[in-house]
């Protein structure tokens, strides 16, 4: 079996691999464009903070970027994305170091996108890189940049172009997070539909927008310490829920609780017991925090109105926070209903388990041409022996 040829559903009449659906190719291209735009805008924002000596925001944004690139590069080169030591395909450190540097300078994702689109390759690497960029860079930088937009860009000390640049970068981050999490939702299933992936992307974009905007407004009103206290307390709450649910090991929970402060990670189609923090508990905490923060925001609205230089920015962020929260809780029940109808295990062992071969189809959400080619390497293994059930 070729190491990087990927997996595709069998065409039973010919025995050949089914080509990647057109919508999935378009999704890869769109995700690559979003990735480039988001990373490029983040770098421009770093230069903006550096040029105007906003050292706190500079080190915050630059640190998030370096952290995200380092973690994704280590994963692809030395972790889950690399052959196990001793495998015939393992070339040792000599082969892994170039891969590490190529990924660190954002070359690897172009290679993976090219392989997906033009060679019908496995999209697992591309999906993973996009997911890690979304949760490790886009999500935290959207919060940092919104914080800067509220407490700095709306004042007279900021240059004229700071506000539009920050707004554009934050919007790109919201799109990046929504698309990255939706593509992970697609990756864990053998078959899914373009409509479902699009619905998850919209819902996830609303989710990160609601969370980041509300946190940024709260942090602006409680500047300079409210930002850190809010994140620290929420991290503790997430860690408590992880320990109570006992779905993952505590050491892994320490790491996964970090991105959970901003957005729920796991695909919605996973069973409740497979989540680090179950979705019902997670969103109940988010509703409670939203109410508590907005009680404080409304209570201090006179303080916002008194800040003439930045009142328009504050009011705009408040309106968008309310709209995105409404959008989240309007779209969530529909996506949740479809996900529960096709619930699957995090560790599907075979084609018969949890109806993994059925995917998200039927009920008007897709057609035969919409079916995704995503799945796992077990599809390729099955081609050597018994065909998966249909």
XYZ file of C-alpha atoms in Angstrom:
390
model
C 0.000 0.000 0.000
C 1.417 3.365 -0.948
C 2.202 5.580 2.019
C 0.463 8.745 0.814
C -2.013 7.579 -1.837
C -4.916 8.162 0.529
C -8.185 6.305 0.685
C -11.285 6.546 -1.429
C -14.593 4.706 -1.440
C -14.679 1.737 -3.775
C -16.500 1.875 -7.060
C -17.993 -1.598 -6.911
C -18.584 -1.871 -10.622
C -14.984 -1.253 -11.673
C -12.967 -1.795 -8.489
C -11.400 1.633 -8.993
C -11.208 4.415 -6.417
C -13.989 6.967 -6.581
C -12.634 10.420 -7.447
C -12.853 13.143 -4.825
C -16.180 14.988 -5.208
C -15.953 18.365 -6.890
C -17.350 20.183 -3.868
C -14.623 18.651 -1.699
C -11.921 19.857 -4.088
C -13.460 23.317 -4.028
C -13.512 23.165 -0.239
C -9.783 22.423 -0.124
C -9.066 25.360 -2.461
C -11.297 27.692 -0.426
C -9.668 26.555 2.825
C -6.202 27.188 1.400
C -7.194 30.717 0.339
C -8.650 31.421 3.783
C -5.476 30.076 5.381
C -3.229 32.344 3.315
C -5.387 35.418 3.902
C -5.688 34.775 7.636
C -1.979 34.160 8.193
C -1.040 37.128 5.994
C -3.345 39.488 7.890
C -2.025 38.225 11.224
C 1.509 39.051 10.118
C 0.414 42.530 9.011
C -1.199 43.089 12.403
C 2.055 42.053 14.099
C 3.904 44.683 12.040
C 1.245 47.264 12.949
C 1.703 46.653 16.674
C 5.482 46.724 16.273
C 5.486 49.981 14.302
C 3.359 51.743 16.928
C 5.068 50.132 19.926
C 2.015 48.359 21.273
C 4.225 45.827 22.984
C 1.563 43.874 24.846
C -0.485 43.260 21.709
C 2.678 42.696 19.659
C 4.024 39.935 21.896
C 0.543 38.457 22.301
C -0.153 38.184 18.565
C 3.396 37.175 17.593
C 3.562 34.619 20.398
C 0.294 33.001 19.276
C 1.570 32.746 15.685
C 4.909 31.211 16.674
C 3.222 28.815 19.095
C 0.737 27.631 16.477
C 3.390 27.135 13.810
C 5.702 25.326 16.217
C 3.044 22.912 17.479
C 1.735 22.056 14.004
C 5.270 21.580 12.673
C 6.232 19.274 15.538
C 3.039 17.267 15.055
C 3.545 16.759 11.332
C 7.272 16.025 11.629
C 7.603 14.085 14.875
C 4.082 13.290 16.068
C 0.899 11.847 14.622
C 1.686 13.040 11.124
C 4.959 11.127 10.788
C 5.836 7.422 10.407
C 6.507 5.552 13.639
C 10.179 4.996 14.502
C 11.407 1.770 12.949
C 8.866 1.764 10.125
C 10.165 1.120 6.637
C 8.995 4.601 5.619
C 10.759 6.297 8.523
C 13.818 8.160 7.285
C 14.830 9.361 10.727
C 15.668 12.892 11.806
C 17.320 13.640 8.459
C 13.951 13.367 6.712
C 11.891 14.895 9.497
C 13.834 18.135 9.952
C 13.219 19.400 6.380
C 9.530 18.577 6.820
C 9.535 20.515 10.088
C 11.011 23.648 8.502
C 8.788 23.407 5.411
C 5.719 23.285 7.595
C 6.986 26.060 9.865
C 7.315 28.438 6.903
C 3.858 27.387 5.664
C 5.061 25.455 2.599
C 3.726 22.053 3.650
C 0.081 23.102 3.491
C 0.497 24.131 -0.166
C 2.005 20.725 -0.943
C -0.881 18.953 0.797
C -3.475 21.063 -1.008
C -1.803 20.332 -4.365
C -1.798 16.602 -3.604
C -5.491 16.696 -2.657
C -6.676 18.672 -5.682
C -4.493 17.402 -8.510
C -3.555 13.877 -7.391
C -6.735 12.834 -5.585
C -4.647 12.401 -2.462
C -5.565 11.787 1.148
C -6.829 15.019 2.733
C -5.989 13.998 6.313
C -2.764 16.031 6.484
C -4.415 19.099 4.966
C -7.405 18.852 7.307
C -5.090 18.511 10.310
C -2.971 21.512 9.355
C -6.070 23.637 8.839
C -7.554 22.508 12.145
C -4.398 23.334 14.085
C -4.103 26.755 12.458
C -7.742 27.460 13.280
C -7.726 26.511 16.960
C -4.139 27.482 17.837
C -3.751 30.705 15.820
C -7.023 32.059 14.424
C -9.162 31.663 17.547
C -6.780 33.229 20.102
C -5.636 35.969 17.716
C -9.235 36.966 17.018
C -9.621 37.643 20.747
C -6.304 39.502 21.077
C -7.034 41.657 18.037
C -10.586 42.442 19.158
C -9.168 43.471 22.515
C -6.743 45.782 20.701
C -9.552 47.130 18.527
C -11.584 48.102 21.602
C -8.929 49.531 23.920
C -6.487 50.999 21.363
C -7.640 51.221 17.730
C -10.730 53.241 18.640
C -8.720 55.949 20.367
C -6.882 58.936 18.958
C -3.489 57.309 19.561
C -3.999 54.719 16.832
C -3.305 55.322 13.124
C -6.220 55.701 10.767
C -5.803 52.297 9.121
C -5.519 50.299 12.360
C -9.264 49.775 12.794
C -10.010 48.473 9.265
C -6.974 46.159 9.332
C -7.937 44.680 12.695
C -11.558 44.228 11.616
C -10.515 42.446 8.430
C -8.082 40.203 10.295
C -10.671 39.288 12.930
C -13.254 38.463 10.254
C -10.740 36.226 8.462
C -10.038 34.471 11.765
C -13.745 33.794 12.315
C -14.037 32.274 8.833
C -10.861 30.247 9.395
C -12.131 28.761 12.660
C -15.527 27.911 11.202
C -14.037 26.251 8.151
C -11.310 24.424 10.062
C -13.730 22.828 12.532
C -16.218 22.003 9.770
C -13.503 20.219 7.801
C -12.631 18.161 10.871
C -16.304 17.241 11.095
C -15.997 16.062 7.487
C -12.735 14.201 8.108
C -14.019 11.894 10.837
C -16.840 10.550 8.657
C -16.737 8.189 5.719
C -19.456 10.118 3.943
C -20.965 13.510 4.577
C -22.668 16.210 2.565
C -21.623 19.648 1.387
C -24.759 21.136 2.973
C -23.913 19.702 6.381
C -20.299 20.896 6.210
C -21.476 24.387 5.201
C -23.997 24.457 8.077
C -21.318 23.435 10.596
C -18.931 26.088 9.224
C -21.536 28.834 9.680
C -22.459 27.648 13.172
C -18.815 27.424 14.238
C -18.066 30.904 12.867
C -20.976 32.264 14.921
C -19.640 30.388 17.953
C -16.141 31.882 17.891
C -17.521 35.329 17.011
C -19.919 35.287 19.965
C -17.240 34.089 22.372
C -14.429 36.389 21.211
C -16.590 39.519 20.964
C -18.163 39.031 24.398
C -14.798 38.324 26.028
C -13.178 41.320 24.323
C -15.952 43.702 25.456
C -15.767 42.334 28.995
C -11.971 42.635 28.987
C -12.190 46.213 27.742
C -14.489 47.194 30.599
C -12.281 45.456 33.180
C -8.952 46.491 31.643
C -6.157 45.595 32.358
C -6.727 42.534 34.583
C -10.197 41.356 33.608
C -8.905 39.740 30.418
C -6.541 37.414 32.276
C -8.948 36.621 35.105
C -11.693 35.672 32.641
C -9.394 33.313 30.736
C -7.913 31.787 33.888
C -11.291 31.127 35.509
C -12.713 29.631 32.313
C -9.642 27.403 31.931
C -10.262 26.117 35.453
C -13.919 25.429 34.650
C -12.987 23.536 31.467
C -10.396 21.499 33.360
C -12.958 20.643 36.041
C -15.436 19.440 33.396
C -12.730 17.356 31.708
C -11.753 15.668 34.976
C -15.386 15.021 35.887
C -16.249 13.520 32.496
C -13.087 11.330 32.423
C -13.125 10.822 28.668
C -9.451 11.753 28.206
C -6.350 11.461 30.365
C -5.618 14.342 32.714
C -2.306 15.235 31.048
C -4.030 15.505 27.676
C -6.846 17.438 29.323
C -4.376 20.085 30.506
C -3.567 20.831 26.868
C -7.011 20.461 25.304
C -8.567 22.776 27.895
C -6.611 25.695 26.384
C -8.500 25.925 23.061
C -11.724 24.930 24.834
C -11.608 28.334 26.537
C -12.610 29.827 23.174
C -14.400 27.128 21.178
C -15.648 23.548 21.518
C -13.321 21.267 19.583
C -14.729 17.818 18.963
C -17.009 17.013 16.006
C -20.689 17.162 16.852
C -21.273 13.661 15.439
C -19.134 12.068 18.149
C -20.943 10.385 21.008
C -21.280 12.285 24.279
C -18.866 9.952 26.076
C -16.175 10.627 23.456
C -15.996 14.383 24.095
C -13.424 15.862 26.451
C -16.230 18.189 27.570
C -19.749 17.098 26.527
C -21.475 19.601 24.278
C -24.476 20.030 26.593
C -22.244 20.918 29.548
C -20.029 23.128 27.391
C -22.836 25.241 25.959
C -24.584 25.531 29.330
C -21.383 27.043 30.732
C -21.189 29.386 27.744
C -24.782 30.559 28.241
C -24.166 31.186 31.933
C -20.945 33.111 31.253
C -22.634 35.121 28.504
C -25.420 36.185 30.873
C -23.016 37.114 33.687
C -20.738 39.109 31.390
C -23.602 40.957 29.769
C -25.051 41.901 33.162
C -21.739 43.642 33.855
C -21.587 45.156 30.350
C -25.073 46.657 30.644
C -24.311 47.865 34.167
C -21.252 49.727 32.885
C -22.834 51.034 29.691
C -22.546 54.615 30.981
C -18.769 54.138 31.082
C -18.801 53.082 27.432
C -20.926 56.053 26.394
C -18.517 58.422 28.145
C -15.633 57.233 25.929
C -16.426 59.469 22.981
C -13.375 58.463 20.946
C -14.214 54.780 20.898
C -17.962 54.619 21.583
C -18.747 53.649 17.967
C -16.309 50.714 18.167
C -17.801 49.542 21.470
C -21.374 49.743 20.234
C -20.480 47.978 16.988
C -18.796 45.132 18.870
C -21.748 44.851 21.255
C -24.216 44.625 18.365
C -22.132 42.009 16.577
C -21.744 39.984 19.782
C -25.513 39.829 20.232
C -26.145 39.000 16.565
C -23.509 36.247 16.488
C -24.839 34.752 19.721
C -28.339 34.707 18.268
C -26.978 33.127 15.085
C -25.189 30.431 17.106
C -28.240 29.347 19.079
C -30.498 29.474 16.030
C -28.241 27.240 13.893
C -27.031 24.927 16.678
C -30.301 22.963 17.141
C -30.552 22.156 13.428
C -26.938 21.002 13.156
C -27.217 19.132 16.446
C -30.329 17.268 15.273
C -28.617 16.018 12.130
C -25.443 15.097 14.034
C -27.377 13.067 16.614
C -29.197 11.206 13.856
C -25.838 9.957 12.557
C -23.878 9.691 15.791
C -20.636 7.716 15.621
C -17.840 6.631 17.912
C -14.524 8.436 18.161
C -12.788 5.069 17.684
C -14.781 3.264 15.024
C -13.176 -0.155 14.687
C -14.961 -1.493 11.641
C -17.510 -0.648 9.008
C -20.418 -2.085 10.926
C -19.780 -0.132 14.134
C -22.099 2.797 14.780
C -23.248 2.826 11.162
C -19.994 4.493 10.158
C -20.519 3.539 6.546
C -23.801 5.445 6.333
C -22.470 8.922 6.976
C -24.660 12.013 6.846
C -26.872 11.339 3.902
C -30.548 11.376 3.210
C -33.178 13.726 4.548
C -32.464 16.269 1.846
C -28.955 17.089 3.051
C -27.066 15.624 0.131
C -27.155 13.720 -3.092
C -24.859 11.036 -4.474
C -22.640 13.718 -5.979
C -22.327 15.420 -2.577
C -20.845 12.468 -0.732
C -17.452 13.153 0.773
C -14.495 10.865 0.222
C -13.221 11.463 3.756
C -12.738 8.560 6.123
C -9.728 6.680 7.451
C -7.032 4.307 6.301
C -9.274 1.353 7.040
C -10.873 1.966 3.624
C -7.576 1.295 1.916
C -7.029 -1.770 4.079
C -10.424 -3.152 3.137
C -9.532 -2.928 -0.548
C -6.967 -5.676 0.038
C -9.633 -8.009 1.290
C -13.331 -7.850 1.894
C -15.220 -4.852 0.568
C -16.997 -2.695 3.169
C -20.740 -3.236 3.425
C -22.943 -0.806 1.565
